[in-house]
PDB file of C-alpha atoms in Angstrom:
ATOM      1  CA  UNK A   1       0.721 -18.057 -26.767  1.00 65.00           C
ATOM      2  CA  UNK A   2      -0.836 -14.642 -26.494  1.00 72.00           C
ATOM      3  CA  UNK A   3       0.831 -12.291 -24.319  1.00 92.00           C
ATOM      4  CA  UNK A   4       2.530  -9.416 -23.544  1.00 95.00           C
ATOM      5  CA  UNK A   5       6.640  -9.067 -24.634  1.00 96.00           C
ATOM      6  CA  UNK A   6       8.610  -6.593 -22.536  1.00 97.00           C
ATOM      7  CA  UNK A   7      12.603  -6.000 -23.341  1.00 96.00           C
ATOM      8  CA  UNK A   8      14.863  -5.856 -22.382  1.00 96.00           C
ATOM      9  CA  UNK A   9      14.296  -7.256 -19.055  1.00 95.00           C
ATOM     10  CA  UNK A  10      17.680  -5.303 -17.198  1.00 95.00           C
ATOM     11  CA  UNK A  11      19.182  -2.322 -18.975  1.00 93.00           C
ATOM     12  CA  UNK A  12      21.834  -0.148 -17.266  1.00 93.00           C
ATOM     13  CA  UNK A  13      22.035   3.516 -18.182  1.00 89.00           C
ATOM     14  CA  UNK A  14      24.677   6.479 -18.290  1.00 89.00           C
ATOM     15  CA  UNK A  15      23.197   9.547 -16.510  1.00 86.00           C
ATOM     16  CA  UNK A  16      22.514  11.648 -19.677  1.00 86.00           C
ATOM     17  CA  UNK A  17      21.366   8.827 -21.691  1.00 90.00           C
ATOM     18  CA  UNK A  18      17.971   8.323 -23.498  1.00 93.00           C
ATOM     19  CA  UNK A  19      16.731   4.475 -23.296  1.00 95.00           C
ATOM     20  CA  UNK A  20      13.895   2.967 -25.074  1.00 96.00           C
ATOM     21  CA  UNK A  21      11.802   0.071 -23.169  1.00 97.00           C
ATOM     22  CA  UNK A  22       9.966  -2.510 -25.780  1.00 98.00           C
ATOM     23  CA  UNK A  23       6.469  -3.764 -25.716  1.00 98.00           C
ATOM     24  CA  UNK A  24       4.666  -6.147 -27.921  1.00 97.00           C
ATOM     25  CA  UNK A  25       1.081  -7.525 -27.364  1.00 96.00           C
ATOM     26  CA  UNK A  26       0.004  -9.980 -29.245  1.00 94.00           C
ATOM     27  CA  UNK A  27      -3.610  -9.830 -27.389  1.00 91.00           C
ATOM     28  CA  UNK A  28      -5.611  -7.789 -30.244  1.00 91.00           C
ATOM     29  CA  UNK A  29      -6.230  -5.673 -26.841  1.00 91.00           C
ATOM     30  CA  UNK A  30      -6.835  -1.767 -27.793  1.00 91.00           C
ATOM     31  CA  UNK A  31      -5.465  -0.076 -24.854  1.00 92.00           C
ATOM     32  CA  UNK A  32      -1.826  -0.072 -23.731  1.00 95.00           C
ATOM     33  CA  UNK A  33      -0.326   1.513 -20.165  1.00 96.00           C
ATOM     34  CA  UNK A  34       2.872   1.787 -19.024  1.00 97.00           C
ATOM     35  CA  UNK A  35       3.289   1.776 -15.053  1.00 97.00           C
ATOM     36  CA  UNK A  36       6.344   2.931 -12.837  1.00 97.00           C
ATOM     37  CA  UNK A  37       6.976   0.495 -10.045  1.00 95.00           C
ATOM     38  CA  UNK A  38       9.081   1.621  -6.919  1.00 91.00           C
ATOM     39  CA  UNK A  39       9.207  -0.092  -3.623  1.00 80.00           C
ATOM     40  CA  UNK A  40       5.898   1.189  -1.149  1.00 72.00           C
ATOM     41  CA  UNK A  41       5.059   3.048  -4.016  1.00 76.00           C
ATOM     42  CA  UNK A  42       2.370   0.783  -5.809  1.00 84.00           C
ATOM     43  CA  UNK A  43       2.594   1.107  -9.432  1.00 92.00           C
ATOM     44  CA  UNK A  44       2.339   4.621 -10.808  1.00 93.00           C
ATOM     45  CA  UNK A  45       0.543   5.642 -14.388  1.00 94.00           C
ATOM     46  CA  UNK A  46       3.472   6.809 -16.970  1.00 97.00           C
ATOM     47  CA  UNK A  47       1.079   7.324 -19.799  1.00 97.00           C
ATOM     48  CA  UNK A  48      -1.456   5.278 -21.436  1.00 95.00           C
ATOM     49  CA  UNK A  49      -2.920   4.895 -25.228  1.00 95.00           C
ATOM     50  CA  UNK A  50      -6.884   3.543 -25.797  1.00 91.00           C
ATOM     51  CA  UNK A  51      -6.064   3.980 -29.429  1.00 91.00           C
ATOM     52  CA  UNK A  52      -3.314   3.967 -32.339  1.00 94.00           C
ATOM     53  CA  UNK A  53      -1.768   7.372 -33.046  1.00 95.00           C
ATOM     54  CA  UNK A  54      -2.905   8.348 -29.841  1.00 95.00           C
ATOM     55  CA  UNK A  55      -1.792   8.520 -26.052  1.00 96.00           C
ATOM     56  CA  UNK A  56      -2.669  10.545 -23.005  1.00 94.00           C
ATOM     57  CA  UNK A  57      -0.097  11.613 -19.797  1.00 96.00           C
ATOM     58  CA  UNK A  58      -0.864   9.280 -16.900  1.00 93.00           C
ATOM     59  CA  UNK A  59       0.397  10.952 -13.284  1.00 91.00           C
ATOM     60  CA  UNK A  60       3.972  11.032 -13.808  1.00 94.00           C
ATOM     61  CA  UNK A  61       4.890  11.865 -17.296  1.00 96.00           C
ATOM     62  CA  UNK A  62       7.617  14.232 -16.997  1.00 96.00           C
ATOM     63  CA  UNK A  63      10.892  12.785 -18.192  1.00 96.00           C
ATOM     64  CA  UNK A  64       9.417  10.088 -20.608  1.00 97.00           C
ATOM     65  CA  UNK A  65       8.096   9.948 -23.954  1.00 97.00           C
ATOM     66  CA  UNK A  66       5.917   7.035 -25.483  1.00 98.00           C
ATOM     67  CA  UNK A  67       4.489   6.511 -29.409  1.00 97.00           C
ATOM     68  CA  UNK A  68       1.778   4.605 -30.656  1.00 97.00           C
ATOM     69  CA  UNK A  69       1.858   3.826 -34.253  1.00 97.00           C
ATOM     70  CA  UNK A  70       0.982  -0.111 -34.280  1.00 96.00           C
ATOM     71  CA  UNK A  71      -1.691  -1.302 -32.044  1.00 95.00           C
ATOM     72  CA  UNK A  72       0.914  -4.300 -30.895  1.00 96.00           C
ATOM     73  CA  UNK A  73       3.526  -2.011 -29.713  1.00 97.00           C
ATOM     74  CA  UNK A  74       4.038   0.880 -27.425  1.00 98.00           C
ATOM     75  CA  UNK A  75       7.955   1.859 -26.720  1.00 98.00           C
ATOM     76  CA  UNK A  76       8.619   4.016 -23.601  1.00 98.00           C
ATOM     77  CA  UNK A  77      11.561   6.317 -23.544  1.00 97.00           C
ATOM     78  CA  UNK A  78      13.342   7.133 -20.465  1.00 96.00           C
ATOM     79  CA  UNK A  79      14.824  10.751 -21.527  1.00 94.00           C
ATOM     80  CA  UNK A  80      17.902  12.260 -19.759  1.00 89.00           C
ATOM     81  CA  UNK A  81      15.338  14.864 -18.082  1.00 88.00           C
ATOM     82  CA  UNK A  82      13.700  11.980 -15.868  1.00 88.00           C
ATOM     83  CA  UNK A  83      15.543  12.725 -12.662  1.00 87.00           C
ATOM     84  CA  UNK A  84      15.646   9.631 -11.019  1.00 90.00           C
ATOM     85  CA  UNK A  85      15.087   6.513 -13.711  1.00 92.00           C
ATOM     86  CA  UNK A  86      15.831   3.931 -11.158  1.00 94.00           C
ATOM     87  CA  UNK A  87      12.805   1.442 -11.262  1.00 95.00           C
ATOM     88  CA  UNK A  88      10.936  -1.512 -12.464  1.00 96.00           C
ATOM     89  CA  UNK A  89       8.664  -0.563 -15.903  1.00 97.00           C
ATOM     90  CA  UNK A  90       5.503  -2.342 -16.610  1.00 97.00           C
ATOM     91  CA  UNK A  91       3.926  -2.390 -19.502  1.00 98.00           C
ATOM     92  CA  UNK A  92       0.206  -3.379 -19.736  1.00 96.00           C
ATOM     93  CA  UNK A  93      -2.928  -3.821 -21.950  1.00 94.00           C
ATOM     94  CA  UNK A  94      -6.892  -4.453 -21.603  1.00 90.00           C
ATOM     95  CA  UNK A  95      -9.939  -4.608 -24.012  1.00 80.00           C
ATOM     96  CA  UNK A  96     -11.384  -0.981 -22.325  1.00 67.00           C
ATOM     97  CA  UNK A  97     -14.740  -1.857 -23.163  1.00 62.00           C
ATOM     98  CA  UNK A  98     -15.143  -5.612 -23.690  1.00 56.00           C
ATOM     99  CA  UNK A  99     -14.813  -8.312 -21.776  1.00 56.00           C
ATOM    100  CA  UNK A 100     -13.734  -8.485 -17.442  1.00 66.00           C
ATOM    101  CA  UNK A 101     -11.845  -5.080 -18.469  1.00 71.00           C
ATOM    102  CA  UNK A 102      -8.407  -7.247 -17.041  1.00 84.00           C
ATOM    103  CA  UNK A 103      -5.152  -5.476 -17.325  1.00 90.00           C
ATOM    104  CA  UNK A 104      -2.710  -7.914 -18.584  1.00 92.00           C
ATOM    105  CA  UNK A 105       1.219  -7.190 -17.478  1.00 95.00           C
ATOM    106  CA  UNK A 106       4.512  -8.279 -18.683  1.00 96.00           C
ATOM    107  CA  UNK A 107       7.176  -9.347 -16.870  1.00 95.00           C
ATOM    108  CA  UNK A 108       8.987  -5.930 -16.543  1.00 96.00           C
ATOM    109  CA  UNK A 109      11.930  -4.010 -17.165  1.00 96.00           C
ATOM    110  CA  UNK A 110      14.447  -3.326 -14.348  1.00 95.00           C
ATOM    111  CA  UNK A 111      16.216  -0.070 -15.218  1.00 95.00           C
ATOM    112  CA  UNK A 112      19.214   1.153 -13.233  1.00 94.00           C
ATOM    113  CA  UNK A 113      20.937   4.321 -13.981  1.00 90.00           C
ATOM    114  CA  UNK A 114      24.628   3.809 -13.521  1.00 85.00           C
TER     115      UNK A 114
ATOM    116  CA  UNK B   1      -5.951  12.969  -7.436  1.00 59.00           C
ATOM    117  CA  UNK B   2      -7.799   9.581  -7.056  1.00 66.00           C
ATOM    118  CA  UNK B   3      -6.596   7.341  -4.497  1.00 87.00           C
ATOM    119  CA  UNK B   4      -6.883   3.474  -2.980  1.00 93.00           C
ATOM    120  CA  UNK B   5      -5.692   3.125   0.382  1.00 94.00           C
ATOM    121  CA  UNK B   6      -4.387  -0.057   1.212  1.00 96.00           C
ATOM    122  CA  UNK B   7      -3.288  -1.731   4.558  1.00 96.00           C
ATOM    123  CA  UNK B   8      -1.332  -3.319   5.923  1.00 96.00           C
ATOM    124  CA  UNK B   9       1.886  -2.570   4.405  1.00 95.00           C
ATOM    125  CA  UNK B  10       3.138  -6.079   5.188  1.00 96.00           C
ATOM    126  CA  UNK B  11       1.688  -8.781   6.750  1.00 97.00           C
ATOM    127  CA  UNK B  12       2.781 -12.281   8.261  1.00 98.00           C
ATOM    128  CA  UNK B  13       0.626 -15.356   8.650  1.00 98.00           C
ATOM    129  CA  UNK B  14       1.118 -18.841   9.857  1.00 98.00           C
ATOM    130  CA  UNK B  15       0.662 -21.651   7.087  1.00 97.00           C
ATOM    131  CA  UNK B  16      -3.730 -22.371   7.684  1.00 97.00           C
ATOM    132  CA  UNK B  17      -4.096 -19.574   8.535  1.00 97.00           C
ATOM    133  CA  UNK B  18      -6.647 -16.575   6.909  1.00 98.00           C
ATOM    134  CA  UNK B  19      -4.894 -13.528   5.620  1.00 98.00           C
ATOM    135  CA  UNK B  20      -7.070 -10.031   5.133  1.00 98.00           C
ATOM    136  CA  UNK B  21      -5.911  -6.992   3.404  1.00 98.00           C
ATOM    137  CA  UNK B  22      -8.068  -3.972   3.064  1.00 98.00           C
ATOM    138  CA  UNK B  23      -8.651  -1.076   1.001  1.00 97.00           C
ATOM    139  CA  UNK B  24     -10.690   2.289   0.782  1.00 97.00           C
ATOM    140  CA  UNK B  25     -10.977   4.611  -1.790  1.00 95.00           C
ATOM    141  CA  UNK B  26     -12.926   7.935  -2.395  1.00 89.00           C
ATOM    142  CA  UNK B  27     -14.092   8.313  -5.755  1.00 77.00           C
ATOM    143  CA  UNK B  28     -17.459   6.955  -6.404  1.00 76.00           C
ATOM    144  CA  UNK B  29     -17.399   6.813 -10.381  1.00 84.00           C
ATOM    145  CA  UNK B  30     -15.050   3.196  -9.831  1.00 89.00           C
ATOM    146  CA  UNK B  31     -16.698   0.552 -11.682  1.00 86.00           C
ATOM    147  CA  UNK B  32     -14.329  -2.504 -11.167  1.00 90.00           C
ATOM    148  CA  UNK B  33     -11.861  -3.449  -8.343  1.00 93.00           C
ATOM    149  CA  UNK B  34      -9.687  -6.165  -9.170  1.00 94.00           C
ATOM    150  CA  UNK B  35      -6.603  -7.884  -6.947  1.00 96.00           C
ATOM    151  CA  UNK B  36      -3.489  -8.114  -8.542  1.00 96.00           C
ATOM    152  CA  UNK B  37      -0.588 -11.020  -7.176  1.00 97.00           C
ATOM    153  CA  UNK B  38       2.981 -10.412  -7.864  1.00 96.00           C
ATOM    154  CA  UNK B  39       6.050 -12.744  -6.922  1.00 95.00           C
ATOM    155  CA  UNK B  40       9.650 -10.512  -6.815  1.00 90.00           C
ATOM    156  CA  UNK B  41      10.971  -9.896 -10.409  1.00 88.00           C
ATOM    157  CA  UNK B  42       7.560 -10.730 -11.969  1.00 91.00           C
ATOM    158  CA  UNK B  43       4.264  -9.064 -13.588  1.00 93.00           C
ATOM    159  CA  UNK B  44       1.335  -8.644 -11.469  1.00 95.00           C
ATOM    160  CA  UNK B  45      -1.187 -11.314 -12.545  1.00 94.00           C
ATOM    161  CA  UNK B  46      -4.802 -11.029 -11.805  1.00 93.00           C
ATOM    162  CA  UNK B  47      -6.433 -12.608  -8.532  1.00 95.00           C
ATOM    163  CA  UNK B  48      -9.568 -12.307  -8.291  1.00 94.00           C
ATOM    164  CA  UNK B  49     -11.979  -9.053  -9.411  1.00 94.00           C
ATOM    165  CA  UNK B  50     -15.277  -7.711  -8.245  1.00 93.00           C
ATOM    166  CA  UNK B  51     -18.195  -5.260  -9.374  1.00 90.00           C
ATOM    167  CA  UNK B  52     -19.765  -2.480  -7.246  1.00 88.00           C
ATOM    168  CA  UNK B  53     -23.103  -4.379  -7.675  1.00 90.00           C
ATOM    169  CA  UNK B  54     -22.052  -7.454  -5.524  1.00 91.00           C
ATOM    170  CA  UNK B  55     -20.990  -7.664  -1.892  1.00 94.00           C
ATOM    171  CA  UNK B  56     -18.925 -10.668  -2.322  1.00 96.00           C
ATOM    172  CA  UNK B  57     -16.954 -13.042  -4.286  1.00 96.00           C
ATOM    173  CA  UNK B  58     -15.318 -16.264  -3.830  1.00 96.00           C
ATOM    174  CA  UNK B  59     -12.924 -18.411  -6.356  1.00 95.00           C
ATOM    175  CA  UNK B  60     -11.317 -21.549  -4.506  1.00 96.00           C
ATOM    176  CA  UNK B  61      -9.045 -19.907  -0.908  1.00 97.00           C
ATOM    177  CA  UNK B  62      -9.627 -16.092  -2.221  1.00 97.00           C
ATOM    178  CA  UNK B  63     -13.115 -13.944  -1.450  1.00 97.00           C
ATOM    179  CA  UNK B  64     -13.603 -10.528  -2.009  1.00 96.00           C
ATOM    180  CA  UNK B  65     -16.160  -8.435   0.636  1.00 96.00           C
ATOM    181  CA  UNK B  66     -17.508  -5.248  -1.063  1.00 95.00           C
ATOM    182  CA  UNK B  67     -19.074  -2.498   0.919  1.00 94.00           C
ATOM    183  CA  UNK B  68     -20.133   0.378  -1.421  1.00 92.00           C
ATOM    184  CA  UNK B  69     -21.727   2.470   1.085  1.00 92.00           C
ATOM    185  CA  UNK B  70     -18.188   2.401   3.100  1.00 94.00           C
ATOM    186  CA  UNK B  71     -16.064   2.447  -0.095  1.00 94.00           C
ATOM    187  CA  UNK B  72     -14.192  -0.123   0.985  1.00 96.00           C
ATOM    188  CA  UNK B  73     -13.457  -3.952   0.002  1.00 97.00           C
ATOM    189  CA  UNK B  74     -11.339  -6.950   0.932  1.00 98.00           C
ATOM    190  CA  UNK B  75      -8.901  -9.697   0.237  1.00 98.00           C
ATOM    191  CA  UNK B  76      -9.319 -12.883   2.498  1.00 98.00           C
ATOM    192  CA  UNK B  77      -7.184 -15.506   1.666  1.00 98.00           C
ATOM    193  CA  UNK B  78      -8.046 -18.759   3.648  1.00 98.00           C
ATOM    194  CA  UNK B  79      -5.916 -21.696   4.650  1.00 98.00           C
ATOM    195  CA  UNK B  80      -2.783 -19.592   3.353  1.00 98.00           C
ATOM    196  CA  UNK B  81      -0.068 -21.373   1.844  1.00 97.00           C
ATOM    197  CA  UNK B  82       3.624 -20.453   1.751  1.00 97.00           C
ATOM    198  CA  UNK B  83       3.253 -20.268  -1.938  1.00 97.00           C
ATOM    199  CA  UNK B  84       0.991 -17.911  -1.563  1.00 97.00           C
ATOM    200  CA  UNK B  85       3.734 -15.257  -0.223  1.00 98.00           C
ATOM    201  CA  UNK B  86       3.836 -12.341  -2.614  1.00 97.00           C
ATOM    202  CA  UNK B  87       2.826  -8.361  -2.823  1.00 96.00           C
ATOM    203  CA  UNK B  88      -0.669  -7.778  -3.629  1.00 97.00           C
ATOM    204  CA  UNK B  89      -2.185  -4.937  -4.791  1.00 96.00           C
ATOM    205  CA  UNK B  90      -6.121  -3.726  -5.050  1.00 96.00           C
ATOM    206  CA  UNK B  91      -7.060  -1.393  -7.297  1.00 94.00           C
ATOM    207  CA  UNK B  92     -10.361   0.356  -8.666  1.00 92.00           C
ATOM    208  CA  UNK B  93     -10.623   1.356 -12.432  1.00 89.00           C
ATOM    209  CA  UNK B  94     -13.052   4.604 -13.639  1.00 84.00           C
ATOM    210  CA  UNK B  95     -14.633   4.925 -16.427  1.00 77.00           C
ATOM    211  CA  UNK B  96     -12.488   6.456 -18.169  1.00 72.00           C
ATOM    212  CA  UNK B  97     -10.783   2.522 -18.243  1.00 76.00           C
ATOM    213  CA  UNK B  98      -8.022   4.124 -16.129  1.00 83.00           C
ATOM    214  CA  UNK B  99      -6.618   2.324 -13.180  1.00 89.00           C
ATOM    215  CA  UNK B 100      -5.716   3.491  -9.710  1.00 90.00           C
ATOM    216  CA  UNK B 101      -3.706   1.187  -7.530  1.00 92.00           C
ATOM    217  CA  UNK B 102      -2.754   0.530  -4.202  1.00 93.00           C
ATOM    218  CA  UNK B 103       0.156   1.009  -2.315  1.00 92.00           C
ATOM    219  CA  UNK B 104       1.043  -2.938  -1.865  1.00 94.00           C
ATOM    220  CA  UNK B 105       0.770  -5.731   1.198  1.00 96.00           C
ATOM    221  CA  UNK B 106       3.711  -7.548   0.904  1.00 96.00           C
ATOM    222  CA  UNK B 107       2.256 -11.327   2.487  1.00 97.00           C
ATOM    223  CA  UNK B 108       4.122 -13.515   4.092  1.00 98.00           C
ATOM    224  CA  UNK B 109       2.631 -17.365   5.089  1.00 97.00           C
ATOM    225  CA  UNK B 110       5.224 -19.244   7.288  1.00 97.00           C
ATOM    226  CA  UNK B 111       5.936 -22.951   6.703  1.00 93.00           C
TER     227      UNK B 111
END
């Protein structure tokens, strides 16, 4: 089935420590986000890519770092200089200019910083 | 920065009943507002979307009201269902394919 793959789906994290968040689309879709969920808070724009090789800073970038260099994938890293990791990570994807324009999810990462 | 307003923050409705949830936003270069349904631990999952060009849309218990002049739009779920207790979200993408969302109604139907 054709989807999006986020792992892991819990990861616990030293203060200090760099983690890497997976995600795999197996959707042919062309543009890939990553959102920062926190309770009230909606969901928040980490950074997004519309194409390989390329990605833009969404609203809150500082502290993360993502890479682009397979259409199915887009890793986030959580560096040591986000100040407060604590939250649930989507990942998404959508055709930008074909189709409804839907933004498919996964299922999330919870990260808590120990 | 661009914005969707959403309200209420939570709401509680008795099983038959109709559940509304509204939103407002500013920015007039929004081409497509969708609804987004998400059950604790889970993905959002799409409800229900609408374009600027038409005022309303129905599919099954969920409708979507549009009012462009107002900039605003809502959710009206009829004859809620406990299974239909989750947080839902509006949002409003530009077209720059980027999305904006709201803040979250967390709905509850009771039994």
């Amino acid at each position: 089935d054709g989807g999006i793959t986020q792992s892991p789906k819990y990861l616990f994290r030293k203060e200090g420590q760099n983690v890497t968040l997976s995600c795999e689309q197996n959707l042919n879709h062309d543009a890939m986000y990553w959102y920062r969920q926190d309770p009230g808070q909606g969901l928040r724009l980490i950074y997004y890519s519309q194409i390989v090789n390329d990605f833009q800073k969404g609203d809150i970038a500082e502290g993360y770092s993502v890479s682009r260099e397979k259409k199915e994938s887009f890793p986030l890293t959580v560096t040591s200089a986000q100040k407060n990791p604590t939250a649930f990570y989507l990942c998404a994807s959508t055709f930008p200019s074909r189709g409804t324009g839907e933004l498919f999810f996964g299922e999330g990462s919870r990260l808590t910083v120990l | 920065q661009q914005q969707v307003k959403q309200s209420p923050q939570s709401l509680i409705v008795q099983k038959g009943g109709i559940s509304i949830i509204n939103c407002a936003y500013e920015n007039t270069a929004f081409d497509y507002f969708p609804w987004y349904q998400q059950f604790p631990g889970k993905g959002p999952a799409l409800l229900i979307a609408i374009r600027p060009d038409v005022s309303e849309k129905k599919e099954g218990r969920f409708t979507i009201s549009f009012n462009k002049s107002a900039k605003q739009f809502s959710l009206h779920i009829m004859d809620s269902q406990p299974g239909d207790s989750a947080t839902y979200f509006c949002a409003a993408r530009d077209y720059g394919q980027n999305f904006v969302f709201g803040p979250g109604t967390r709905l509850s139907v009771l039994p």
